Amino acid sequence: MFSMKQLMDDLLKIMETEKIPKAVFIGQSMGGNLAQDIAYYYPKKVFGLVLIDCTNNTAKLSRTENLMLSFTKSMFTLYPWKTLIKQSADACGLRQEVKKYVAECFFKVGKEALIDILIEVTKCLHEDATYKIKVPFLYSDDTLWFG
C-alpha cells in the first residue's frame, strides 16, 4: 500500500546508498508535498527546494477545509470513475498529451488505489504556524502562500 512516509523513507535510503548527504529537492504537486516534508522532518538533508503547484503542508486549515477532508474518501468513492480520472488528470498538466498520459496511468492504477494515494497526500498537512522553510526555495503557482 502506498504511503507518503514510505516514499520519504525510500528517498532517504537512496540518498544514503548513493552517499548523498544533502540535496536540492524539486517537486511538483505530490512531489512538492514530499519535498516539504523532507525539509520539515530532515532539514539537514536539504540544500534547497523547488516547489511547483503544491499545497503548503504547514498552513492552517479552516474548519470547512478540515470538514471537507474528513469526507474526501467517501466523496471520491461515490464519484464516477471516469469523471475522477478526467478531473484529476486535468489538474496535472496543461498540455493535452500530458493529461492523456496521466489519465491512462490513473486508469491502470484503479479507482481504489488512486483514492488511497489521493487521501495519503492529505496526511502531509500538519499545521505549524511557527515553521518557516530554512533553506533557499522557489515556489511556482498561481498563488503565493509562503510568508
PDB file of C-alpha atoms in Angstrom:
ATOM      1  CA  MET A   1       0.000   0.000   0.000  1.00  0.00           C
ATOM      2  CA  PHE A   2       1.222   3.470  -0.902  1.00  0.00           C
ATOM      3  CA  SER A   3       2.260   5.844   1.871  1.00  0.00           C
ATOM      4  CA  MET A   4       3.985   9.213   1.858  1.00  0.00           C
ATOM      5  CA  LYS A   5       6.103   8.052   4.819  1.00  0.00           C
ATOM      6  CA  GLN A   6       7.326   5.043   2.827  1.00  0.00           C
ATOM      7  CA  LEU A   7       8.059   7.313  -0.133  1.00  0.00           C
ATOM      8  CA  MET A   8      10.109   9.613   2.115  1.00  0.00           C
ATOM      9  CA  ASP A   9      11.925   6.640   3.696  1.00  0.00           C
ATOM     10  CA  ASP A  10      12.735   5.248   0.233  1.00  0.00           C
ATOM     11  CA  LEU A  11      14.130   8.593  -0.914  1.00  0.00           C
ATOM     12  CA  LEU A  12      16.266   8.914   2.212  1.00  0.00           C
ATOM     13  CA  LYS A  13      17.529   5.346   1.722  1.00  0.00           C
ATOM     14  CA  ILE A  14      18.540   6.161  -1.858  1.00  0.00           C
ATOM     15  CA  MET A  15      20.453   9.196  -0.579  1.00  0.00           C
ATOM     16  CA  GLU A  16      22.193   7.027   1.997  1.00  0.00           C
ATOM     17  CA  THR A  17      23.032   4.281  -0.514  1.00  0.00           C
ATOM     18  CA  GLU A  18      24.368   6.798  -3.031  1.00  0.00           C
ATOM     19  CA  LYS A  19      26.225   8.712  -0.288  1.00  0.00           C
ATOM     20  CA  ILE A  20      24.347  11.960  -0.935  1.00  0.00           C
ATOM     21  CA  PRO A  21      24.362  13.895   2.363  1.00  0.00           C
ATOM     22  CA  LYS A  22      22.278  16.855   1.103  1.00  0.00           C
ATOM     23  CA  ALA A  23      20.271  17.673  -1.987  1.00  0.00           C
ATOM     24  CA  VAL A  24      18.066  20.223  -3.672  1.00  0.00           C
ATOM     25  CA  PHE A  25      14.591  18.709  -3.842  1.00  0.00           C
ATOM     26  CA  ILE A  26      12.351  19.569  -6.765  1.00  0.00           C
ATOM     27  CA  GLY A  27       8.740  18.512  -6.531  1.00  0.00           C
ATOM     28  CA  GLN A  28       5.533  19.161  -8.411  1.00  0.00           C
ATOM     29  CA  SER A  29       2.156  18.594  -6.785  1.00  0.00           C
ATOM     30  CA  MET A  30       2.530  15.496  -4.570  1.00  0.00           C
ATOM     31  CA  GLY A  31       6.293  15.647  -5.104  1.00  0.00           C
ATOM     32  CA  GLY A  32       6.254  19.173  -3.684  1.00  0.00           C
ATOM     33  CA  ASN A  33       4.454  17.910  -0.604  1.00  0.00           C
ATOM     34  CA  LEU A  34       7.074  15.177  -0.243  1.00  0.00           C
ATOM     35  CA  ALA A  35       9.903  17.710  -0.626  1.00  0.00           C
ATOM     36  CA  GLN A  36       8.352  19.933   2.053  1.00  0.00           C
ATOM     37  CA  ASP A  37       8.073  17.013   4.471  1.00  0.00           C
ATOM     38  CA  ILE A  38      11.714  16.068   3.939  1.00  0.00           C
ATOM     39  CA  ALA A  39      12.680  19.702   4.658  1.00  0.00           C
ATOM     40  CA  TYR A  40      10.402  19.718   7.713  1.00  0.00           C
ATOM     41  CA  TYR A  41      11.464  16.401   9.262  1.00  0.00           C
ATOM     42  CA  TYR A  42      15.031  16.128   7.904  1.00  0.00           C
ATOM     43  CA  PRO A  43      16.273  19.717   7.387  1.00  0.00           C
ATOM     44  CA  LYS A  44      19.946  18.665   7.432  1.00  0.00           C
ATOM     45  CA  LYS A  45      19.334  16.683   4.226  1.00  0.00           C
ATOM     46  CA  VAL A  46      18.178  19.739   2.258  1.00  0.00           C
ATOM     47  CA  PHE A  47      20.203  22.431   0.421  1.00  0.00           C
ATOM     48  CA  GLY A  48      17.118  23.960  -1.169  1.00  0.00           C
ATOM     49  CA  LEU A  49      13.654  23.388  -2.566  1.00  0.00           C
ATOM     50  CA  VAL A  50      11.831  23.989  -5.825  1.00  0.00           C
ATOM     51  CA  LEU A  51       8.105  23.590  -5.231  1.00  0.00           C
ATOM     52  CA  ILE A  52       5.628  23.577  -8.112  1.00  0.00           C
ATOM     53  CA  ASP A  53       1.831  23.641  -7.738  1.00  0.00           C
ATOM     54  CA  CYS A  54       1.672  22.047  -4.304  1.00  0.00           C
ATOM     55  CA  THR A  55      -0.140  22.767  -1.090  1.00  0.00           C
ATOM     56  CA  ASN A  56       1.626  24.390   1.854  1.00  0.00           C
ATOM     57  CA  ASN A  57       1.964  21.426   4.228  1.00  0.00           C
ATOM     58  CA  THR A  58       2.118  23.533   7.388  1.00  0.00           C
ATOM     59  CA  ALA A  59      -0.631  26.086   6.671  1.00  0.00           C
ATOM     60  CA  LYS A  60      -3.630  26.384   8.958  1.00  0.00           C
ATOM     61  CA  LEU A  61      -6.729  24.766   7.519  1.00  0.00           C
ATOM     62  CA  SER A  62     -10.117  26.309   8.082  1.00  0.00           C
ATOM     63  CA  ARG A  63     -12.895  24.367   9.799  1.00  0.00           C
ATOM     64  CA  THR A  64     -14.544  23.961   6.415  1.00  0.00           C
ATOM     65  CA  GLU A  65     -11.348  22.557   4.883  1.00  0.00           C
ATOM     66  CA  ASN A  66     -10.923  20.116   7.784  1.00  0.00           C
ATOM     67  CA  LEU A  67     -14.556  19.052   7.464  1.00  0.00           C
ATOM     68  CA  MET A  68     -14.173  18.555   3.726  1.00  0.00           C
ATOM     69  CA  LEU A  69     -11.036  16.461   4.280  1.00  0.00           C
ATOM     70  CA  SER A  70     -12.955  14.192   6.645  1.00  0.00           C
ATOM     71  CA  PHE A  71     -15.444  13.417   3.832  1.00  0.00           C
ATOM     72  CA  THR A  72     -12.947  13.204   0.989  1.00  0.00           C
ATOM     73  CA  LYS A  73     -12.600   9.408   0.849  1.00  0.00           C
ATOM     74  CA  SER A  74     -16.364   8.882   0.915  1.00  0.00           C
ATOM     75  CA  MET A  75     -16.847  11.554  -1.729  1.00  0.00           C
ATOM     76  CA  PHE A  76     -14.201  10.050  -4.031  1.00  0.00           C
ATOM     77  CA  THR A  77     -15.658   6.571  -3.533  1.00  0.00           C
ATOM     78  CA  LEU A  78     -19.061   7.797  -4.734  1.00  0.00           C
ATOM     79  CA  TYR A  79     -17.551   9.859  -7.564  1.00  0.00           C
ATOM     80  CA  PRO A  80     -17.974   8.430 -11.067  1.00  0.00           C
ATOM     81  CA  TRP A  81     -14.671   6.766 -12.000  1.00  0.00           C
ATOM     82  CA  LYS A  82     -14.287   8.366 -15.447  1.00  0.00           C
ATOM     83  CA  THR A  83     -15.045  11.817 -14.022  1.00  0.00           C
ATOM     84  CA  LEU A  84     -12.498  11.313 -11.225  1.00  0.00           C
ATOM     85  CA  ILE A  85      -9.867  10.304 -13.784  1.00  0.00           C
ATOM     86  CA  LYS A  86     -10.623  13.229 -16.088  1.00  0.00           C
ATOM     87  CA  GLN A  87     -10.681  15.887 -13.364  1.00  0.00           C
ATOM     88  CA  SER A  88      -7.565  14.509 -11.677  1.00  0.00           C
ATOM     89  CA  ALA A  89      -5.673  14.294 -14.979  1.00  0.00           C
ATOM     90  CA  ASP A  90      -6.802  17.815 -15.942  1.00  0.00           C
ATOM     91  CA  ALA A  91      -5.277  19.094 -12.698  1.00  0.00           C
ATOM     92  CA  CYS A  92      -1.923  17.506 -13.540  1.00  0.00           C
ATOM     93  CA  GLY A  93      -0.992  19.391 -16.663  1.00  0.00           C
ATOM     94  CA  LEU A  94      -1.819  21.930 -19.326  1.00  0.00           C
ATOM     95  CA  ARG A  95      -0.915  20.020 -22.486  1.00  0.00           C
ATOM     96  CA  GLN A  96      -3.407  17.518 -23.852  1.00  0.00           C
ATOM     97  CA  GLU A  97      -0.785  14.766 -24.276  1.00  0.00           C
ATOM     98  CA  VAL A  98       0.183  15.103 -20.584  1.00  0.00           C
ATOM     99  CA  LYS A  99      -3.439  14.870 -19.474  1.00  0.00           C
ATOM    100  CA  LYS A 100      -3.961  11.822 -21.711  1.00  0.00           C
ATOM    101  CA  TYR A 101      -0.870  10.081 -20.321  1.00  0.00           C
ATOM    102  CA  VAL A 102      -1.851  10.825 -16.708  1.00  0.00           C
ATOM    103  CA  ALA A 103      -5.411   9.600 -17.313  1.00  0.00           C
ATOM    104  CA  GLU A 104      -4.041   6.317 -18.724  1.00  0.00           C
ATOM    105  CA  CYS A 105      -1.806   5.904 -15.652  1.00  0.00           C
ATOM    106  CA  PHE A 106      -4.679   6.610 -13.261  1.00  0.00           C
ATOM    107  CA  PHE A 107      -6.873   4.108 -15.108  1.00  0.00           C
ATOM    108  CA  LYS A 108      -4.163   1.423 -14.755  1.00  0.00           C
ATOM    109  CA  VAL A 109      -3.794   2.125 -11.025  1.00  0.00           C
ATOM    110  CA  GLY A 110      -7.509   1.612 -10.453  1.00  0.00           C
ATOM    111  CA  LYS A 111     -10.076   3.588  -8.502  1.00  0.00           C
ATOM    112  CA  GLU A 112      -9.405   2.195  -5.019  1.00  0.00           C
ATOM    113  CA  ALA A 113      -5.629   2.653  -5.258  1.00  0.00           C
ATOM    114  CA  LEU A 114      -5.962   6.152  -6.750  1.00  0.00           C
ATOM    115  CA  ILE A 115      -8.279   7.184  -3.923  1.00  0.00           C
ATOM    116  CA  ASP A 116      -5.802   5.774  -1.385  1.00  0.00           C
ATOM    117  CA  ILE A 117      -2.989   7.796  -2.992  1.00  0.00           C
ATOM    118  CA  LEU A 118      -5.046  10.998  -3.013  1.00  0.00           C
ATOM    119  CA  ILE A 119      -6.009  10.511   0.647  1.00  0.00           C
ATOM    120  CA  GLU A 120      -2.428   9.675   1.632  1.00  0.00           C
ATOM    121  CA  VAL A 121      -1.193  13.004   0.268  1.00  0.00           C
ATOM    122  CA  THR A 122      -3.509  14.813   2.710  1.00  0.00           C
ATOM    123  CA  LYS A 123      -1.504  13.264   5.558  1.00  0.00           C
ATOM    124  CA  CYS A 124       1.302  15.698   4.663  1.00  0.00           C
ATOM    125  CA  LEU A 125      -0.867  18.505   6.022  1.00  0.00           C
ATOM    126  CA  HIS A 126       0.269  19.292   9.570  1.00  0.00           C
ATOM    127  CA  GLU A 127      -0.368  22.787  10.822  1.00  0.00           C
ATOM    128  CA  ASP A 128       2.656  24.525  12.295  1.00  0.00           C
ATOM    129  CA  ALA A 129       2.259  28.307  12.468  1.00  0.00           C
ATOM    130  CA  THR A 130       5.848  28.796  13.668  1.00  0.00           C
ATOM    131  CA  TYR A 131       7.506  26.836  10.853  1.00  0.00           C
ATOM    132  CA  LYS A 132       9.432  28.678   8.165  1.00  0.00           C
ATOM    133  CA  ILE A 133      11.410  26.952   5.451  1.00  0.00           C
ATOM    134  CA  LYS A 134      15.056  27.429   6.449  1.00  0.00           C
ATOM    135  CA  VAL A 135      16.681  26.827   3.066  1.00  0.00           C
ATOM    136  CA  PRO A 136      16.519  28.749  -0.201  1.00  0.00           C
ATOM    137  CA  PHE A 137      13.364  27.856  -2.099  1.00  0.00           C
ATOM    138  CA  LEU A 138      11.453  28.705  -5.220  1.00  0.00           C
ATOM    139  CA  TYR A 139       7.707  28.324  -5.380  1.00  0.00           C
ATOM    140  CA  SER A 140       5.701  28.372  -8.598  1.00  0.00           C
ATOM    141  CA  ASP A 141       1.892  28.539  -8.588  1.00  0.00           C
ATOM    142  CA  ASP A 142      -0.985  30.901  -9.231  1.00  0.00           C
ATOM    143  CA  THR A 143      -0.998  31.872  -5.563  1.00  0.00           C
ATOM    144  CA  LEU A 144       1.787  32.740  -3.133  1.00  0.00           C
ATOM    145  CA  TRP A 145       1.353  31.147   0.250  1.00  0.00           C
ATOM    146  CA  PHE A 146       4.749  31.210   1.918  1.00  0.00           C
ATOM    147  CA  GLY A 147       5.147  34.201   4.241  1.00  0.00           C
TER     148      GLY A 147
END
